[in-house]
Structures are given as C-alpha cells and as structure tokens.
C-alpha cells in the first residue's frame, strides 16, 4: 500500500514538474535571469528523484504528505513567478484549486469540481482573446496544469482522510473486542436516563436476558436494593468513582446473587455514561463460608490434640533444657580452649588422625604465613624440609601411637620459602568417649634463641681470643725487647764495615715489623693500656684521612663532619690506628680507584638499642666509613672481626686489622657494625661514648626534641632484629606500625591498606627486591607516597639515586629516637 502511494505521488509530481518547467522555460521573460529557471527546474526535479530513496515505512505517517503539500505549494508559486505569467488570475486560480482540494470529501468530487472550474476559466481566457496570438500556447497550458494540480492535492487529501478513517476503525475494533471478550459482565448506562446503552456477552450470560431485552432495561431493573442503587448513582454523578462495592443483583428469573461492582464515568457523543463492571461472587462467598466452617472444626481438633500433647511437650521441654545445658557447657568448654589456643603466642596446629589440618591459631599464620582457609583439610608436608623428613616421620608415628613429646628441635619452611628453626611439642587428643581423633602440635619459633646462642658462642670465643692475644702480645713484646736490646749492644761494638752489620740492622727492622703486629694484638686484647684524654674526633678524622689521601691518591676521599661535635675521652693514637685500618681495608676493596666517604655526627642511644647491641643508654659519637668497593657476602660479614681471618691473598693481610678495630672500639666502651653487599660497597659504623662532663648539661634540652605522632607507618626490612628494634621505637613515639619482611610483602601490604598508611620506612638493601625496586613499585601505586629510606650505608651511591627519584629523606642505621622522630615529622608534616 505504501509503495503504491509513493509511486503515485512520484508520477503526479513529475507531471507537475514537467508542466511548470515548460511554463518557466517558455515564459515571456528573456533577460539576464534566464539561468534561474533552469536552476529551479533542476532542483525541483532532484527533489522528486530523492523521493524514491525515502523508505516506504515513512509513508505510513501523514507528516510526509503535509510536508509535500507545503513544499510543493512553495515550489509551484516560485515556478509561476519565474515563468513570467504571475498574473493575479493565475495565482487566484492556483490557491482556489488548493482550497477545493482541502474541502473535497473524495477524489471523484474534486475532479468534477476542478473540470467545471477549468472549463469556466478557459471560457474567460477565450473571451479575453488570450487563447490567440503569441501567448496562446502559454495560456492554453494553464488548463491541463490546473487539472493536474487539483489531482495532485486531491490525492494527498484523500490519502490522509483514508488513513485517519482506517486508524479510527482499527481503534474502535480493538476496544470493541476487549469489551466483548471481557470475562466479567460490563453494563453501560446513560447517566441522565439511567437506560442501558450497551452490554457485553458476559452480562447477557450472567443476567439471562437477550441483547434486545437488556437494552430496554434501566439500572434499577437489575439491582435488588433500589435505595442502595440510588445512593451509588449519586456518588458517580458527583464525580466520585466508587471502589469495589458488594451489592445484591437480580437476574431475569428473579434469582438474587451477590455481586462485586466497580463503576466509573466517561463522555460519549456529548453525553455522560456510567460503565459498570459486575462480578458474581456467590460461589466465592459460599466457599469462604465452607472454609470458615472447616477452620472452626480444625481449631477444635487442634485444641483437643494440644491437650493430649501438653504432658509430652512438658517432658520434651525438660529433656531439651537438660540437653541445652549440656551443649552450653560443651560450648563454653570449647570456647575456653579455643581462647587459650587463640591467645597462645606460639604457633599451634590441630590435625586429624590422617594428618589433615583442622585448625591453625593466629600465631601460626603470623610466623609461617599460611592462613587456615588455604590449608584446611590438607596436609602440611609443604613446610617440612626434605632433609628432616625422616625425623619428622618418626615424631608423627610417636604421636599417633599415643605418646607425647616436647622440646624436639627441627626446621620448617615458611610460605615464602624461608627456613626457620622451631622447637616442637605434640600430643594426641581424644573425644568425649576417649577415642583418639587427632593430634595437637606446638611449634615455637626459636630463631631469636638461636641467634642469641650464636652471639654467646661468638662472644665466648672472642673473649678467649682476647685473653690469649693479650698474653701473647705481652710475652712477645718482652721477647722482642730482648732481641732488640741484644742486637743494639752488638751494633755498638761494630761499624757499617763489619760483615754482620747488615744482618744486625735487618734484625732491627724485623723487630719493628713484629712490634706493629703486637700493637694490633694489644688493640683488641682485653686490658689494653690506653692513654685516654678528651679530644675532638673531627680533628682525628681530618688528620688521618688527609694522611691516607696523600699516600693513596687514586682514592677520592669525601668528609662530612658535624659541627659542634661532642667531646670523647679516647686514646687518640688507638682511634687513629682504627681509622687507618678501616681506610686500608676500604682501599683493598677498591682495586684501581673508588670513593671513600667519612662522616661524623652526634647521636643519642636510647633503651631500644639495648636489645641488639647490649650497650649503655647515652650520648655517642658516630663515625661512618663507606667505600664503593666489591662488598662482602653474609658469610664473610659474620667473620670479619675474627682474629687472623682474611679474604686477601697470601702476603697482603694478617687478619688482625679489623679484629684490632673491633677490640679498640670495644675497649673504649663503644660498638661497631657493618653493612655490605656484593658489588655495591661496605659501610662501617662505630660509636664512641661522648664525654659525660660536657653532655649531661644538654640532656634535658635534647630530650625535648623527641617528636611524637599517631599516624600509621609501614616498616619494611628483612632483618628480624632491626624490625624488632625499629617497631618498638616507633610504637614508643605513638605511631601505628605495620611490618613487611621484604619487598614483595611490602607491595602487597600497601595495595591492601594504602588508604590507612601515611608513610613508609624502607630498607635500601634487601634480598629479592632491593629498596630502589620497591620504591618504584610503590610510586606506581601512589605517586604521592611518603617514603623515608633507611640503610647502614652512608648517603651516597644507590641511596642518593633513590632520593633523586623523589624519595622524601634518608636516615642511616642504627638511628636513635630523636633522629627518627625529627625525620618522620619533617616528612609527615610536609604538604603534598
């Protein structure tokens, strides 16, 4: 249908365009504007061609017809103007045709009217002699043009009217079907006459009338209570639509039934109508009555049954109460033992008899890393090293046999594949019937105990060496004195020409070399005799480093000494000897060339340093010597202070240099530590107690500089000893502390809790991921992260490079409470 419309419109418009084109081209105007008629014709023709590309579905709507009428009216008016025939008569005829088209009731009547009018118009042209001469053709073409225009506009109007009538018929048909097929009875009354105007089939079936009879009734004819009907009608007329009402209605045979009625009003053909929906609910009411009757019967049965069960319920209640008390006692017992396990500081694992995990306490997760969700119902063979499986198997067999054990030492893996020493205790556990159902294993982390034992053994060994070294040095010096004395006596009786003079002189040189060894032995021997006096340590550092720099010009020496350094009471010669030994050791670690950094500063050692270093609280002078050499592995670092231990080839070292440094610092009441990594370099830090006479007066003022806070800090380090000390310091300052042992754990912890973490204290040297790599990852997560870098090295090399990348500040280990508090507040209080 739509395709037919589009085709008809296309060809009608084409005829209009052809005629208007002819009138335009052959009109009387022959001046410069001749190009405009051609442009007009080309444009008008293109619009008709464009009509072919409009989808057919658009021709369902009348809007496209309105648009065509509006557009073509303008185009035809423009064409008449361009043709030069824009006489008043032609315009009048054109608009008259449009008027006729818009008022005609059909295309047939329109064509009759248009033909009659065209004939009259032709007769007028003939009377005016316009159908003769030069303009004959032009005026003659007006007549078919008028017919075609009338046909075009008439077709458009007829199409719109047909579409409108079709839509109206479809709408009426739709609502008629809804009305007719509705299952409930529908009756429509005239509001004024109260006569029935329409009913559906359901109403005919309900009341028993045929359609003709029903249409002669009034509303009161089907209502059993007319007084109630009058009341309902009044409410509808006043505009109050009733909700559902219950009314008694009567059928044709006089039968009454209870109806559920809802009504409303509407206007039809300027008259108000009342539409009423009636539903017979007699059967439903009867069913409800039957249901009520059965309900009463069931209530009676329930009462009877209830009285029969009363005694049984009372008895059951007593049994339930007794069982509830037993279960409550069992629950309290289980809760008590669970609380004990949860609070146990040692890791505890509960297994089934088949070795499956039933329970971990929090301490197990803290020490070994696995959570209960990860290992529940699984075996824990993943944390047993291969080389201890046989002894572990024997321990398991012992427990399953019903025997308990305690203090069994072994080793276990953590989740991140670290091995820690543990002390194991275990026993079987039984159910209420006394049958074995599993085992309980206690695993105590004895890492700290092992370290303390190793330190004690090392200390005892060093004490023995100190005593031996002191005795040997003393006796050896006596022997050297005797040899030197006798050689001197012999040389007094001879001159340089004597054949033995060179030998005796060589003996003297050898004695001097040997005396240097005894000085080094005496340096770390207990009871070494020092000439102690108050000195400025910066002067000793300045003097010794310049002397070393003059002899080893390939080494670049950098000094950074704190001004107003505290005074120390030391033997200047021994301290200078210790520094020179450290310089020489650094020189050996930097073959070819390198950088040597020497720093001095005042530090305060508080109670948090007692654990790792076992020293007195107080004021100390810290001297740091850092090289950029080959570095040392962990095994070497553990032995460097042992006498006669050396990594140098034969002839380049005695193994007494660092041992003597250790002894000299120890005998002055100080302590020394070392930080090193292969390929990076080494830092020696040693601490000497400040003179009490000059620093006691400052103590009260200095203590005021300790600054506290309440923020959350993520502490990242791989050394348990360092973590314990630094965590205690931070907590003492008031901070909340989160701990990460290594780079990967730090990144995971920060991803989870970055919204709560205010700052990160990051160790620079760690296995796996070093501080620089960890800092880069944290910076990706939060570009504005605040990080304090810490290290045993001085501020050079890798540490300086990390600071250049945006790290906030640097602090050197071990730091005291005042230093760390000031550094942290500087970073945390800084905006951005």
mmCIF file of C-alpha atoms in Angstrom, residues 404-620:
data_model
loop_
_atom_site.group_PDB
_atom_site.id
_atom_site.type_symbol
_atom_site.label_atom_id
_atom_site.label_comp_id
_atom_site.label_asym_id
_atom_site.label_seq_id
_atom_site.Cartn_x
_atom_site.Cartn_y
_atom_site.Cartn_z
ATOM 1 C CA UNK A 404 53.640 -37.105 73.658
ATOM 2 C CA UNK A 405 56.932 -35.265 73.111
ATOM 3 C CA UNK A 406 58.396 -31.848 73.953
ATOM 4 C CA UNK A 407 61.445 -29.758 73.026
ATOM 5 C CA UNK A 408 62.130 -31.557 69.736
ATOM 6 C CA UNK A 409 64.185 -29.119 67.620
ATOM 7 C CA UNK A 410 63.831 -29.094 63.846
ATOM 8 C CA UNK A 411 63.411 -26.682 60.931
ATOM 9 C CA UNK A 412 60.351 -25.646 58.892
ATOM 10 C CA UNK A 413 59.625 -23.659 55.729
ATOM 11 C CA UNK A 414 57.524 -20.511 55.797
ATOM 12 C CA UNK A 415 55.094 -19.738 52.978
ATOM 13 C CA UNK A 416 57.689 -17.507 51.275
ATOM 14 C CA UNK A 417 60.249 -20.380 51.369
ATOM 15 C CA UNK A 418 62.336 -19.096 54.284
ATOM 16 C CA UNK A 419 63.566 -21.729 56.748
ATOM 17 C CA UNK A 420 63.258 -21.039 60.479
ATOM 18 C CA UNK A 421 64.347 -23.184 63.446
ATOM 19 C CA UNK A 422 61.499 -24.467 65.634
ATOM 20 C CA UNK A 423 61.012 -26.334 68.874
ATOM 21 C CA UNK A 424 58.207 -28.906 68.565
ATOM 22 C CA UNK A 425 55.849 -30.317 71.173
ATOM 23 C CA UNK A 426 52.919 -32.610 70.451
ATOM 24 C CA UNK A 427 50.295 -34.949 71.842
ATOM 25 C CA UNK A 428 47.189 -36.880 70.836
ATOM 26 C CA UNK A 429 43.726 -35.513 71.691
ATOM 27 C CA UNK A 430 40.565 -37.548 72.269
ATOM 28 C CA UNK A 431 36.785 -37.103 72.004
ATOM 29 C CA UNK A 432 34.230 -37.429 74.821
ATOM 30 C CA UNK A 433 34.288 -41.208 74.519
ATOM 31 C CA UNK A 434 38.051 -41.288 74.981
ATOM 32 C CA UNK A 435 38.823 -42.279 71.404
ATOM 33 C CA UNK A 436 41.788 -40.564 69.650
ATOM 34 C CA UNK A 437 40.587 -38.171 66.938
ATOM 35 C CA UNK A 438 43.698 -36.158 66.120
ATOM 36 C CA UNK A 439 46.894 -34.506 67.291
ATOM 37 C CA UNK A 440 47.931 -31.070 68.553
ATOM 38 C CA UNK A 441 51.374 -29.781 67.581
ATOM 39 C CA UNK A 442 53.018 -26.696 69.123
ATOM 40 C CA UNK A 443 55.808 -25.088 67.018
ATOM 41 C CA UNK A 444 57.870 -22.455 68.823
ATOM 42 C CA UNK A 445 59.972 -20.140 66.648
ATOM 43 C CA UNK A 446 63.438 -20.266 68.212
ATOM 44 C CA UNK A 447 65.164 -18.008 65.668
ATOM 45 C CA UNK A 448 65.950 -15.356 68.289
ATOM 46 C CA UNK A 449 67.128 -18.011 70.728
ATOM 47 C CA UNK A 450 69.447 -19.462 68.090
ATOM 48 C CA UNK A 451 70.828 -16.010 67.302
ATOM 49 C CA UNK A 452 71.416 -15.312 70.978
ATOM 50 C CA UNK A 453 73.142 -18.678 71.352
ATOM 51 C CA UNK A 454 75.317 -17.928 68.306
ATOM 52 C CA UNK A 455 76.155 -14.486 69.681
ATOM 53 C CA UNK A 456 77.009 -16.007 73.058
ATOM 54 C CA UNK A 457 79.271 -18.602 71.461
ATOM 55 C CA UNK A 458 80.912 -15.904 69.363
ATOM 56 C CA UNK A 459 81.322 -13.683 72.395
ATOM 57 C CA UNK A 460 82.841 -16.514 74.434
ATOM 58 C CA UNK A 461 85.167 -17.383 71.596
ATOM 59 C CA UNK A 462 86.226 -13.763 71.194
ATOM 60 C CA UNK A 463 86.750 -13.422 74.951
ATOM 61 C CA UNK A 464 89.115 -16.395 74.821
ATOM 62 C CA UNK A 465 90.908 -14.880 71.850
ATOM 63 C CA UNK A 466 91.147 -11.506 73.603
ATOM 64 C CA UNK A 467 92.745 -13.110 76.658
ATOM 65 C CA UNK A 468 95.098 -15.196 74.535
ATOM 66 C CA UNK A 469 96.026 -12.229 72.339
ATOM 67 C CA UNK A 470 96.801 -10.067 75.361
ATOM 68 C CA UNK A 471 99.070 -12.716 76.888
ATOM 69 C CA UNK A 472 100.820 -13.455 73.614
ATOM 70 C CA UNK A 473 101.360 -9.761 72.863
ATOM 71 C CA UNK A 474 102.751 -9.127 76.325
ATOM 72 C CA UNK A 475 105.193 -12.059 76.255
ATOM 73 C CA UNK A 476 106.065 -11.454 72.619
ATOM 74 C CA UNK A 477 106.907 -7.833 73.336
ATOM 75 C CA UNK A 478 109.236 -8.984 76.090
ATOM 76 C CA UNK A 479 110.988 -11.315 73.661
ATOM 77 C CA UNK A 480 111.193 -8.566 71.035
ATOM 78 C CA UNK A 481 112.651 -6.210 73.618
ATOM 79 C CA UNK A 482 115.332 -8.759 74.462
ATOM 80 C CA UNK A 483 116.198 -9.371 70.814
ATOM 81 C CA UNK A 484 116.248 -5.653 70.023
ATOM 82 C CA UNK A 485 118.421 -4.951 73.105
ATOM 83 C CA UNK A 486 120.997 -7.576 72.332
ATOM 84 C CA UNK A 487 121.165 -6.538 68.685
ATOM 85 C CA UNK A 488 121.699 -2.947 69.776
ATOM 86 C CA UNK A 489 124.539 -3.945 72.127
ATOM 87 C CA UNK A 490 126.263 -5.852 69.367
ATOM 88 C CA UNK A 491 125.944 -2.940 66.931
ATOM 89 C CA UNK A 492 127.625 -0.624 69.453
ATOM 90 C CA UNK A 493 130.885 -2.579 69.087
ATOM 91 C CA UNK A 494 130.936 -2.696 65.279
ATOM 92 C CA UNK A 495 130.581 -0.272 62.417
ATOM 93 C CA UNK A 496 128.995 -0.479 58.968
ATOM 94 C CA UNK A 497 132.095 -2.139 57.532
ATOM 95 C CA UNK A 498 131.641 -5.180 59.718
ATOM 96 C CA UNK A 499 130.297 -8.161 57.775
ATOM 97 C CA UNK A 500 127.492 -8.707 60.341
ATOM 98 C CA UNK A 501 126.352 -5.089 60.462
ATOM 99 C CA UNK A 502 123.695 -5.606 57.728
ATOM 100 C CA UNK A 503 122.333 -8.680 59.464
ATOM 101 C CA UNK A 504 122.004 -6.904 62.776
ATOM 102 C CA UNK A 505 120.339 -3.934 61.105
ATOM 103 C CA UNK A 506 117.838 -6.319 59.433
ATOM 104 C CA UNK A 507 117.070 -7.818 62.829
ATOM 105 C CA UNK A 508 116.059 -4.328 63.991
ATOM 106 C CA UNK A 509 113.697 -3.859 61.032
ATOM 107 C CA UNK A 510 112.098 -7.238 61.658
ATOM 108 C CA UNK A 511 111.651 -6.374 65.329
ATOM 109 C CA UNK A 512 109.884 -3.113 64.315
ATOM 110 C CA UNK A 513 107.534 -5.039 61.971
ATOM 111 C CA UNK A 514 106.797 -7.545 64.709
ATOM 112 C CA UNK A 515 106.056 -4.737 67.126
ATOM 113 C CA UNK A 516 103.352 -3.442 64.748
ATOM 114 C CA UNK A 517 101.679 -6.860 64.976
ATOM 115 C CA UNK A 518 101.810 -6.792 68.772
ATOM 116 C CA UNK A 519 100.250 -3.308 68.720
ATOM 117 C CA UNK A 520 97.356 -4.695 66.720
ATOM 118 C CA UNK A 521 97.053 -7.626 69.123
ATOM 119 C CA UNK A 522 97.032 -5.233 72.033
ATOM 120 C CA UNK A 523 94.424 -3.153 70.211
ATOM 121 C CA UNK A 524 91.702 -5.757 70.650
ATOM 122 C CA UNK A 525 93.140 -7.576 73.703
ATOM 123 C CA UNK A 526 91.237 -7.155 76.970
ATOM 124 C CA UNK A 527 93.069 -4.888 79.347
ATOM 125 C CA UNK A 528 94.963 -2.996 76.667
ATOM 126 C CA UNK A 529 96.676 0.040 78.146
ATOM 127 C CA UNK A 530 95.371 3.321 76.587
ATOM 128 C CA UNK A 531 96.386 6.913 77.252
ATOM 129 C CA UNK A 532 92.870 8.396 77.454
ATOM 130 C CA UNK A 533 92.192 12.121 77.115
ATOM 131 C CA UNK A 534 89.421 14.432 75.902
ATOM 132 C CA UNK A 535 89.685 15.026 72.161
ATOM 133 C CA UNK A 536 87.699 16.377 69.201
ATOM 134 C CA UNK A 537 87.037 13.352 66.987
ATOM 135 C CA UNK A 538 86.768 15.594 63.898
ATOM 136 C CA UNK A 539 90.447 16.504 64.302
ATOM 137 C CA UNK A 540 91.463 12.826 64.343
ATOM 138 C CA UNK A 541 89.312 12.098 61.289
ATOM 139 C CA UNK A 542 90.673 15.137 59.464
ATOM 140 C CA UNK A 543 94.289 14.247 60.220
ATOM 141 C CA UNK A 544 94.056 10.508 59.477
ATOM 142 C CA UNK A 545 92.041 10.907 56.258
ATOM 143 C CA UNK A 546 94.396 13.557 54.862
ATOM 144 C CA UNK A 547 97.389 11.346 55.600
ATOM 145 C CA UNK A 548 95.704 8.411 53.887
ATOM 146 C CA UNK A 549 94.654 10.573 50.928
ATOM 147 C CA UNK A 550 98.256 11.719 50.342
ATOM 148 C CA UNK A 551 99.509 8.126 50.146
ATOM 149 C CA UNK A 552 96.574 6.669 48.143
ATOM 150 C CA UNK A 553 95.841 9.356 45.571
ATOM 151 C CA UNK A 554 93.751 7.001 43.405
ATOM 152 C CA UNK A 555 91.084 7.031 46.148
ATOM 153 C CA UNK A 556 88.769 10.063 46.308
ATOM 154 C CA UNK A 557 88.172 10.974 49.957
ATOM 155 C CA UNK A 558 84.910 12.742 50.970
ATOM 156 C CA UNK A 559 84.461 14.102 54.503
ATOM 157 C CA UNK A 560 81.224 15.311 56.100
ATOM 158 C CA UNK A 561 81.831 16.139 59.761
ATOM 159 C CA UNK A 562 79.138 17.530 62.053
ATOM 160 C CA UNK A 563 79.923 20.868 63.578
ATOM 161 C CA UNK A 564 79.909 21.197 67.393
ATOM 162 C CA UNK A 565 80.709 17.505 67.702
ATOM 163 C CA UNK A 566 80.675 16.248 71.265
ATOM 164 C CA UNK A 567 83.953 15.596 73.021
ATOM 165 C CA UNK A 568 85.118 11.989 73.505
ATOM 166 C CA UNK A 569 87.593 10.543 76.005
ATOM 167 C CA UNK A 570 89.805 8.167 73.998
ATOM 168 C CA UNK A 571 93.367 7.217 73.232
ATOM 169 C CA UNK A 572 93.946 9.351 70.076
ATOM 170 C CA UNK A 573 96.648 7.039 68.764
ATOM 171 C CA UNK A 574 94.449 3.936 69.073
ATOM 172 C CA UNK A 575 91.451 5.639 67.429
ATOM 173 C CA UNK A 576 93.672 6.911 64.633
ATOM 174 C CA UNK A 577 95.049 3.378 64.223
ATOM 175 C CA UNK A 578 91.468 2.001 63.988
ATOM 176 C CA UNK A 579 90.549 4.598 61.340
ATOM 177 C CA UNK A 580 93.666 3.878 59.285
ATOM 178 C CA UNK A 581 92.882 0.151 59.404
ATOM 179 C CA UNK A 582 89.393 0.876 58.051
ATOM 180 C CA UNK A 583 90.828 3.140 55.318
ATOM 181 C CA UNK A 584 93.310 0.451 54.263
ATOM 182 C CA UNK A 585 90.591 -2.197 54.296
ATOM 183 C CA UNK A 586 88.478 0.052 52.022
ATOM 184 C CA UNK A 587 91.481 0.611 49.723
ATOM 185 C CA UNK A 588 91.896 -3.169 49.330
ATOM 186 C CA UNK A 589 88.172 -3.427 48.435
ATOM 187 C CA UNK A 590 88.532 -0.794 45.654
ATOM 188 C CA UNK A 591 91.319 -2.022 43.329
ATOM 189 C CA UNK A 592 92.221 0.702 40.873
ATOM 190 C CA UNK A 593 90.137 3.582 42.237
ATOM 191 C CA UNK A 594 86.997 4.428 44.177
ATOM 192 C CA UNK A 595 85.315 6.774 46.636
ATOM 193 C CA UNK A 596 85.786 6.816 50.405
ATOM 194 C CA UNK A 597 83.109 8.617 52.481
ATOM 195 C CA UNK A 598 83.799 9.562 56.125
ATOM 196 C CA UNK A 599 81.062 11.064 58.305
ATOM 197 C CA UNK A 600 80.798 12.081 61.952
ATOM 198 C CA UNK A 601 77.685 13.025 63.902
ATOM 199 C CA UNK A 602 76.212 13.218 67.404
ATOM 200 C CA UNK A 603 73.680 10.506 68.257
ATOM 201 C CA UNK A 604 71.605 9.557 71.283
ATOM 202 C CA UNK A 605 71.259 5.855 72.074
ATOM 203 C CA UNK A 606 68.043 5.054 73.956
ATOM 204 C CA UNK A 607 66.656 1.864 75.519
ATOM 205 C CA UNK A 608 65.682 0.456 72.124
ATOM 206 C CA UNK A 609 69.368 -0.133 71.299
ATOM 207 C CA UNK A 610 69.934 -2.305 74.338
ATOM 208 C CA UNK A 611 68.445 -5.440 72.754
ATOM 209 C CA UNK A 612 70.620 -5.759 69.657
ATOM 210 C CA UNK A 613 73.836 -4.115 70.909
ATOM 211 C CA UNK A 614 73.805 -4.588 74.703
ATOM 212 C CA UNK A 615 75.221 -1.160 75.440
ATOM 213 C CA UNK A 616 74.534 1.649 77.860
ATOM 214 C CA UNK A 617 71.980 4.374 77.126
ATOM 215 C CA UNK A 618 73.533 7.770 76.489
ATOM 216 C CA UNK A 619 75.224 10.166 74.077
ATOM 217 C CA UNK A 620 77.593 8.801 71.443
#
